[in-house]
Amino acid sequence: MSDHAKPKKTPKPPKAHGWMAEYADDNQLLDAARKVKDSGYTRIDAFTPFAVHGIDEAIGIKPTALPWFTLCAGFAGLTVALTMEYWMNAVDYPYIISGKPYASWPAFIPVAFELTVLFSAFTTVFAMLGLNGLPRFSSPFFSNPKFDRTTDDRFFLWIGSSDKYFNSEKVQSLLTSTGALSVEEVREDDSPSDIPKPIIFAIIAGILVTLIPGAIVLNMRNAKSGESRLHVFFDMDFQPSRHTQTSTAMFADGRVQRPPVPGTVARGELGATDPYTLGYDPSQTVSTDSATAAAKLVSFQQDGEVAGDESKGAEASETPAVEPSETEPTDAEGVAAEEVTADPGAQPAADEAAPAAAAGVPNYAWLTELPVEANGELFELGRHKFEQHCALCHGYGGYGNGLVAQRAAELAQGYWLQPANLHDQAIEEQPVGRIYYTITHGKGKMGSYAASLTPEERWAVVAYVKALQRSQNAQPSDIPTRGDIAQ
Amino acid sequence: MASIASPAIDNTIDIPGRRTPLVLGNQTYASVTHMVARISEEAQPAIWWIAFAIAFPLMLMFGGLIGYLILTGVGVWGNMSPVFWGWPIVNFVFWVGIGHAGTLISAILFLFRQNWRTSINRAAEAMTIFAVICAGTFPGIHVGRAWLAFWLTPYPSLNLWMWPQFRSPLLWDVFAVGTYASVSLIFWYMGMIPDLASFRDRSKNKWRRMVYGLLCLGWSGSSRHWMRYEKAYVILSALATPLVLSVHTVVSFDFAVSQLPGWHTTIFPPYFVAGAIFSGFAMVLTLLIPVRAIYNLKDLITPRHLDNMCKIILATGSMVGLAYTTEFFMAWYSQNPYEFFTFWNRAFGPYWWAYWIMFSCNVITPQLFWFRVFRTNTVIMWVVTIFVNIGMWFERFVICCTSLSRDFLPSSWGYFSPTWVDIGMLVGSFGLFTTLFLLFCRFLPIIAISEIKWTISQHAHSEHRYKHGHEHH
């Protein structure tokens, strides 16, 4: 703020500060400045509305040290940034991210660059102001209203009274001789240089008010308090989640543990009701007594009460899949499921104890027809997969004489179970769904191929096994006649 | 008294052997001061009040929506798997891009001695600051828990016991945008100091004199001060030049350093910077064409200034177009099916409309500026700049949303739809921007008065030399 707006109350004139000449043009100013300088004066300065080029030599202004400030600040910024990044990411809190080393110098470049610029830019501005002695709100030059035009359209040249050659009359006449519009004496500004009291109060009050929150926080940090802390934002401190075995108001039934959403598919159970992925039709597999019991158990666990009458439980369409059978299907249809039981161990080999039954192949309503179209592509895929996964045990012809089997025979170890001959009558008579099931779940020493073969590939292998069986037991009558081909 | 002769001159045409005047209409030093200072001294025209009456409520709405977001959560936005960077980031990049023209004009054009910058640099710098304010708001509230955004700064925290991760482009961005905002602000403020002193010295009112007196830090116009000031200006320009290029480069790293097809490209930094300059100049024109008409500044912001800016828009718009086509070429040339799919999907996928809005607004419309008619007709120019603004917003939308919506896992593919909050925030950010700009026009020197006076003096000198040169022949 400049002070000359205030009325002057001083009775005696203030001390002289120098003489000031006014010009209308930068050229006139430059000429005058050169003349004044040539006359030997050193305490001179010019005041202009814009940076007049050439004035520096004209009045002998020495170059500024400002760039050195910038340079030092730039180096400081660079050093601070690199040290900070290295120390924070490689020393104090090292952890690996995106496979980069702790000290990833290339990744440190952007921040290092930004801080270099930030430090040097701010230093440049503040150093410029500091070297200029700004902010400075009171100065002898502001005491003359004429001087206001220096930021508008007038150029001023000043010779200071502190110059060693200063002589008031001589300076005045010298300045007049430079063709100045006017020449005036500058006097020290002796108007009260203090900042007006209301402003001081306002500033102090403002500072105090801004200190209050910080003071409260500091006080809170040091004091002990029995009260729980104030939560402006709850973040994740308070959640409606509950521990197991407790109740909640979130759900109508008040239970914390939630039953699975309808339609939930358990892991590995995708397509659990689809004959295509199972190899049998689960809807045709009729429940037995033990299945009903199992259903009851499940309904008890789910609802906390015994399910209604037995027949209802038996007919329930969502009867859980229990393993109902040990009985080897007697014919290719394999639907004789009425007598199956749930637990394989409970009734061992009740019927004709076929080898399959001993290994626990359940008795399902096996699919008897391929659920996929049997075409050349399918057989080709089946051959490929059979030779890849099955032939090493069962042999390329399916006789159970693959390389593994041959080697095992050489070793003659007692626990080795010969891979099945796929041309056994019993296996030949198996429905396609049953073979599919064997591939999916394995049997005895043979492991499951569900992980290596997709359902489609499994069906392809089944088709190939069937074709293999047919080919090894073909009759002359199987060879198509010319007429058949023609058809 | 230096003044410009030759009235009614068309200064878009170069006169061989002479400097083209950058200020028209026989201006003197005093008339320039008056022309600029009167804007803040006189009552504002009706249109200012109308604009303010529209912009200010929009700004309040923006604040209200931010409050709603903070109290409710980021679910109020349309950001949804897989597009987690929706409109907030689009708006951020859009505004940061706009914020490039100011410092470019004040720093790079200064280093290249493009004196025509003096009429437009102040307003452009102000625009930069306000655009960066809008830009900074979005990532600030996008972090989810906006009240913890200060965690981004490296400070010794007793709660976290950990430090920011300096290998992440997102953190580089914090530093780049933060540095850019603060350096632009101080650059802008420093540039205003002499003009604020002009305002102070013209003040009739004591309080006005005191406020401007404080703001100008007691500037006296001493040649010693001017010398250091000029030096500081050159240094700041030299610092701000790489800075301005670095900011959008780092913003582009947010995308390019990731592994996503459509983002992971080395072309991004130059492409983003060209786009930023393009959109920044468009916004400068969008603002200055009405400003020079409303405040009758046609002698200071002359047809030549507009013409030059149009040429820059044409050049950068064509660069952006080159970048778009290069991306497509590389997608094909790389023979990478994912890369190619991404770009094919951009142009012909579900967001085809956004892509073609972007392409036609950014690449095709600026081509009008090949013709002088369009570079001198302010109405057409203004319409084109609006198109460019729209196109550049869509460019960021296309980059952000098309790449994200096609995840690596086709089962998670999605389509981004904004919510009313998204739309409200975009509109609200324009409210904030416009309000700040209107207040700037109302209170601060919108044209660099002292620099214009310097141009006038330069012109007078060169005219003087020209005339004397002729005498000697």
JSON list of C-alpha atoms in Angstrom, two decimals, chain A residues 216-306:
[
{"chain": "A", "resi": 216, "resn": "ILE", "atom": "CA", "xyz": [-6.99, -28.19, 19.13]},
{"chain": "A", "resi": 217, "resn": "VAL", "atom": "CA", "xyz": [-5.44, -31.05, 17.20]},
{"chain": "A", "resi": 218, "resn": "LEU", "atom": "CA", "xyz": [-2.15, -30.74, 19.07]},
{"chain": "A", "resi": 219, "resn": "ASN", "atom": "CA", "xyz": [-3.93, -30.62, 22.38]},
{"chain": "A", "resi": 220, "resn": "MET", "atom": "CA", "xyz": [-5.99, -33.68, 21.48]},
{"chain": "A", "resi": 221, "resn": "ARG", "atom": "CA", "xyz": [-2.88, -35.60, 20.44]},
{"chain": "A", "resi": 222, "resn": "ASN", "atom": "CA", "xyz": [-1.20, -35.02, 23.77]},
{"chain": "A", "resi": 223, "resn": "ALA", "atom": "CA", "xyz": [-4.15, -35.26, 26.12]},
{"chain": "A", "resi": 224, "resn": "LYS", "atom": "CA", "xyz": [-5.68, -38.55, 27.20]},
{"chain": "A", "resi": 225, "resn": "SER", "atom": "CA", "xyz": [-9.39, -38.90, 26.75]},
{"chain": "A", "resi": 226, "resn": "GLY", "atom": "CA", "xyz": [-11.87, -41.49, 27.85]},
{"chain": "A", "resi": 227, "resn": "GLU", "atom": "CA", "xyz": [-14.25, -40.71, 25.08]},
{"chain": "A", "resi": 228, "resn": "SER", "atom": "CA", "xyz": [-14.24, -42.56, 21.83]},
{"chain": "A", "resi": 229, "resn": "ARG", "atom": "CA", "xyz": [-12.87, -40.62, 18.92]},
{"chain": "A", "resi": 230, "resn": "LEU", "atom": "CA", "xyz": [-14.97, -38.54, 16.61]},
{"chain": "A", "resi": 231, "resn": "HIS", "atom": "CA", "xyz": [-15.52, -40.08, 13.23]},
{"chain": "A", "resi": 232, "resn": "VAL", "atom": "CA", "xyz": [-16.19, -37.57, 10.53]},
{"chain": "A", "resi": 233, "resn": "PHE", "atom": "CA", "xyz": [-15.79, -40.21, 7.87]},
{"chain": "A", "resi": 234, "resn": "PHE", "atom": "CA", "xyz": [-16.37, -43.77, 8.95]},
{"chain": "A", "resi": 235, "resn": "ASP", "atom": "CA", "xyz": [-13.99, -45.22, 6.38]},
{"chain": "A", "resi": 236, "resn": "MET", "atom": "CA", "xyz": [-14.23, -48.94, 7.00]},
{"chain": "A", "resi": 237, "resn": "ASP", "atom": "CA", "xyz": [-14.16, -48.81, 10.77]},
{"chain": "A", "resi": 238, "resn": "PHE", "atom": "CA", "xyz": [-17.83, -49.48, 11.15]},
{"chain": "A", "resi": 239, "resn": "GLN", "atom": "CA", "xyz": [-19.43, -52.07, 8.94]},
{"chain": "A", "resi": 240, "resn": "PRO", "atom": "CA", "xyz": [-22.69, -53.95, 9.16]},
{"chain": "A", "resi": 241, "resn": "SER", "atom": "CA", "xyz": [-20.82, -57.26, 8.91]},
{"chain": "A", "resi": 242, "resn": "ARG", "atom": "CA", "xyz": [-21.25, -59.71, 11.83]},
{"chain": "A", "resi": 243, "resn": "HIS", "atom": "CA", "xyz": [-19.39, -62.67, 13.22]},
{"chain": "A", "resi": 244, "resn": "THR", "atom": "CA", "xyz": [-20.65, -66.17, 12.50]},
{"chain": "A", "resi": 245, "resn": "GLN", "atom": "CA", "xyz": [-23.24, -67.60, 14.85]},
{"chain": "A", "resi": 246, "resn": "THR", "atom": "CA", "xyz": [-24.67, -64.17, 15.63]},
{"chain": "A", "resi": 247, "resn": "SER", "atom": "CA", "xyz": [-27.76, -62.44, 14.36]},
{"chain": "A", "resi": 248, "resn": "THR", "atom": "CA", "xyz": [-28.18, -59.43, 12.12]},
{"chain": "A", "resi": 249, "resn": "ALA", "atom": "CA", "xyz": [-30.91, -56.98, 11.30]},
{"chain": "A", "resi": 250, "resn": "MET", "atom": "CA", "xyz": [-29.73, -56.82, 7.71]},
{"chain": "A", "resi": 251, "resn": "PHE", "atom": "CA", "xyz": [-31.83, -59.79, 6.54]},
{"chain": "A", "resi": 252, "resn": "ALA", "atom": "CA", "xyz": [-35.44, -60.58, 7.19]},
{"chain": "A", "resi": 253, "resn": "ASP", "atom": "CA", "xyz": [-34.63, -63.97, 8.70]},
{"chain": "A", "resi": 254, "resn": "GLY", "atom": "CA", "xyz": [-32.06, -62.43, 11.03]},
{"chain": "A", "resi": 255, "resn": "ARG", "atom": "CA", "xyz": [-29.41, -65.00, 10.07]},
{"chain": "A", "resi": 256, "resn": "VAL", "atom": "CA", "xyz": [-25.79, -64.06, 9.53]},
{"chain": "A", "resi": 257, "resn": "GLN", "atom": "CA", "xyz": [-24.85, -67.10, 7.49]},
{"chain": "A", "resi": 258, "resn": "ARG", "atom": "CA", "xyz": [-26.59, -66.92, 4.19]},
{"chain": "A", "resi": 259, "resn": "PRO", "atom": "CA", "xyz": [-27.85, -69.85, 2.13]},
{"chain": "A", "resi": 260, "resn": "PRO", "atom": "CA", "xyz": [-26.47, -69.86, -1.39]},
{"chain": "A", "resi": 261, "resn": "VAL", "atom": "CA", "xyz": [-28.31, -67.71, -3.86]},
{"chain": "A", "resi": 262, "resn": "PRO", "atom": "CA", "xyz": [-30.77, -69.77, -5.95]},
{"chain": "A", "resi": 263, "resn": "GLY", "atom": "CA", "xyz": [-29.04, -71.11, -8.98]},
{"chain": "A", "resi": 264, "resn": "THR", "atom": "CA", "xyz": [-25.62, -71.19, -7.34]},
{"chain": "A", "resi": 265, "resn": "VAL", "atom": "CA", "xyz": [-23.33, -73.76, -8.91]},
{"chain": "A", "resi": 266, "resn": "ALA", "atom": "CA", "xyz": [-20.78, -75.37, -6.64]},
{"chain": "A", "resi": 267, "resn": "ARG", "atom": "CA", "xyz": [-17.20, -75.67, -7.78]},
{"chain": "A", "resi": 268, "resn": "GLY", "atom": "CA", "xyz": [-16.81, -78.46, -10.29]},
{"chain": "A", "resi": 269, "resn": "GLU", "atom": "CA", "xyz": [-20.55, -78.95, -10.48]},
{"chain": "A", "resi": 270, "resn": "LEU", "atom": "CA", "xyz": [-21.12, -76.91, -13.61]},
{"chain": "A", "resi": 271, "resn": "GLY", "atom": "CA", "xyz": [-23.57, -78.86, -15.74]},
{"chain": "A", "resi": 272, "resn": "ALA", "atom": "CA", "xyz": [-24.41, -81.13, -12.81]},
{"chain": "A", "resi": 273, "resn": "THR", "atom": "CA", "xyz": [-27.82, -81.82, -14.24]},
{"chain": "A", "resi": 274, "resn": "ASP", "atom": "CA", "xyz": [-26.85, -81.99, -17.89]},
{"chain": "A", "resi": 275, "resn": "PRO", "atom": "CA", "xyz": [-26.68, -85.53, -19.37]},
{"chain": "A", "resi": 276, "resn": "TYR", "atom": "CA", "xyz": [-24.15, -84.20, -21.85]},
{"chain": "A", "resi": 277, "resn": "THR", "atom": "CA", "xyz": [-21.59, -83.49, -19.14]},
{"chain": "A", "resi": 278, "resn": "LEU", "atom": "CA", "xyz": [-22.59, -86.40, -16.90]},
{"chain": "A", "resi": 279, "resn": "GLY", "atom": "CA", "xyz": [-22.95, -89.27, -19.33]},
{"chain": "A", "resi": 280, "resn": "TYR", "atom": "CA", "xyz": [-26.25, -90.28, -17.73]},
{"chain": "A", "resi": 281, "resn": "ASP", "atom": "CA", "xyz": [-29.66, -88.75, -17.22]},
{"chain": "A", "resi": 282, "resn": "PRO", "atom": "CA", "xyz": [-29.99, -87.73, -13.57]},
{"chain": "A", "resi": 283, "resn": "SER", "atom": "CA", "xyz": [-33.74, -87.14, -13.82]},
{"chain": "A", "resi": 284, "resn": "GLN", "atom": "CA", "xyz": [-34.29, -90.81, -14.64]},
{"chain": "A", "resi": 285, "resn": "THR", "atom": "CA", "xyz": [-32.21, -92.04, -11.77]},
{"chain": "A", "resi": 286, "resn": "VAL", "atom": "CA", "xyz": [-34.94, -92.93, -9.27]},
{"chain": "A", "resi": 287, "resn": "SER", "atom": "CA", "xyz": [-34.30, -92.39, -5.62]},
{"chain": "A", "resi": 288, "resn": "THR", "atom": "CA", "xyz": [-34.20, -95.27, -3.25]},
{"chain": "A", "resi": 289, "resn": "ASP", "atom": "CA", "xyz": [-34.83, -95.38, 0.43]},
{"chain": "A", "resi": 290, "resn": "SER", "atom": "CA", "xyz": [-31.39, -94.30, 1.35]},
{"chain": "A", "resi": 291, "resn": "ALA", "atom": "CA", "xyz": [-31.64, -91.47, -1.16]},
{"chain": "A", "resi": 292, "resn": "THR", "atom": "CA", "xyz": [-34.79, -90.32, 0.57]},
{"chain": "A", "resi": 293, "resn": "ALA", "atom": "CA", "xyz": [-32.99, -90.44, 3.86]},
{"chain": "A", "resi": 294, "resn": "ALA", "atom": "CA", "xyz": [-30.22, -88.36, 2.47]},
{"chain": "A", "resi": 295, "resn": "ALA", "atom": "CA", "xyz": [-32.74, -85.87, 1.16]},
{"chain": "A", "resi": 296, "resn": "LYS", "atom": "CA", "xyz": [-34.30, -85.68, 4.58]},
{"chain": "A", "resi": 297, "resn": "LEU", "atom": "CA", "xyz": [-30.96, -85.01, 6.14]},
{"chain": "A", "resi": 298, "resn": "VAL", "atom": "CA", "xyz": [-30.30, -82.22, 3.71]},
{"chain": "A", "resi": 299, "resn": "SER", "atom": "CA", "xyz": [-33.71, -80.66, 4.24]},
{"chain": "A", "resi": 300, "resn": "PHE", "atom": "CA", "xyz": [-33.18, -80.89, 7.97]},
{"chain": "A", "resi": 301, "resn": "GLN", "atom": "CA", "xyz": [-29.89, -79.10, 7.69]},
{"chain": "A", "resi": 302, "resn": "GLN", "atom": "CA", "xyz": [-31.39, -76.44, 5.49]},
{"chain": "A", "resi": 303, "resn": "ASP", "atom": "CA", "xyz": [-34.69, -75.76, 7.21]},
{"chain": "A", "resi": 304, "resn": "GLY", "atom": "CA", "xyz": [-34.12, -76.98, 10.74]},
{"chain": "A", "resi": 305, "resn": "GLU", "atom": "CA", "xyz": [-37.00, -79.44, 10.63]},
{"chain": "A", "resi": 306, "resn": "VAL", "atom": "CA", "xyz": [-37.79, -82.90, 9.32]}
]
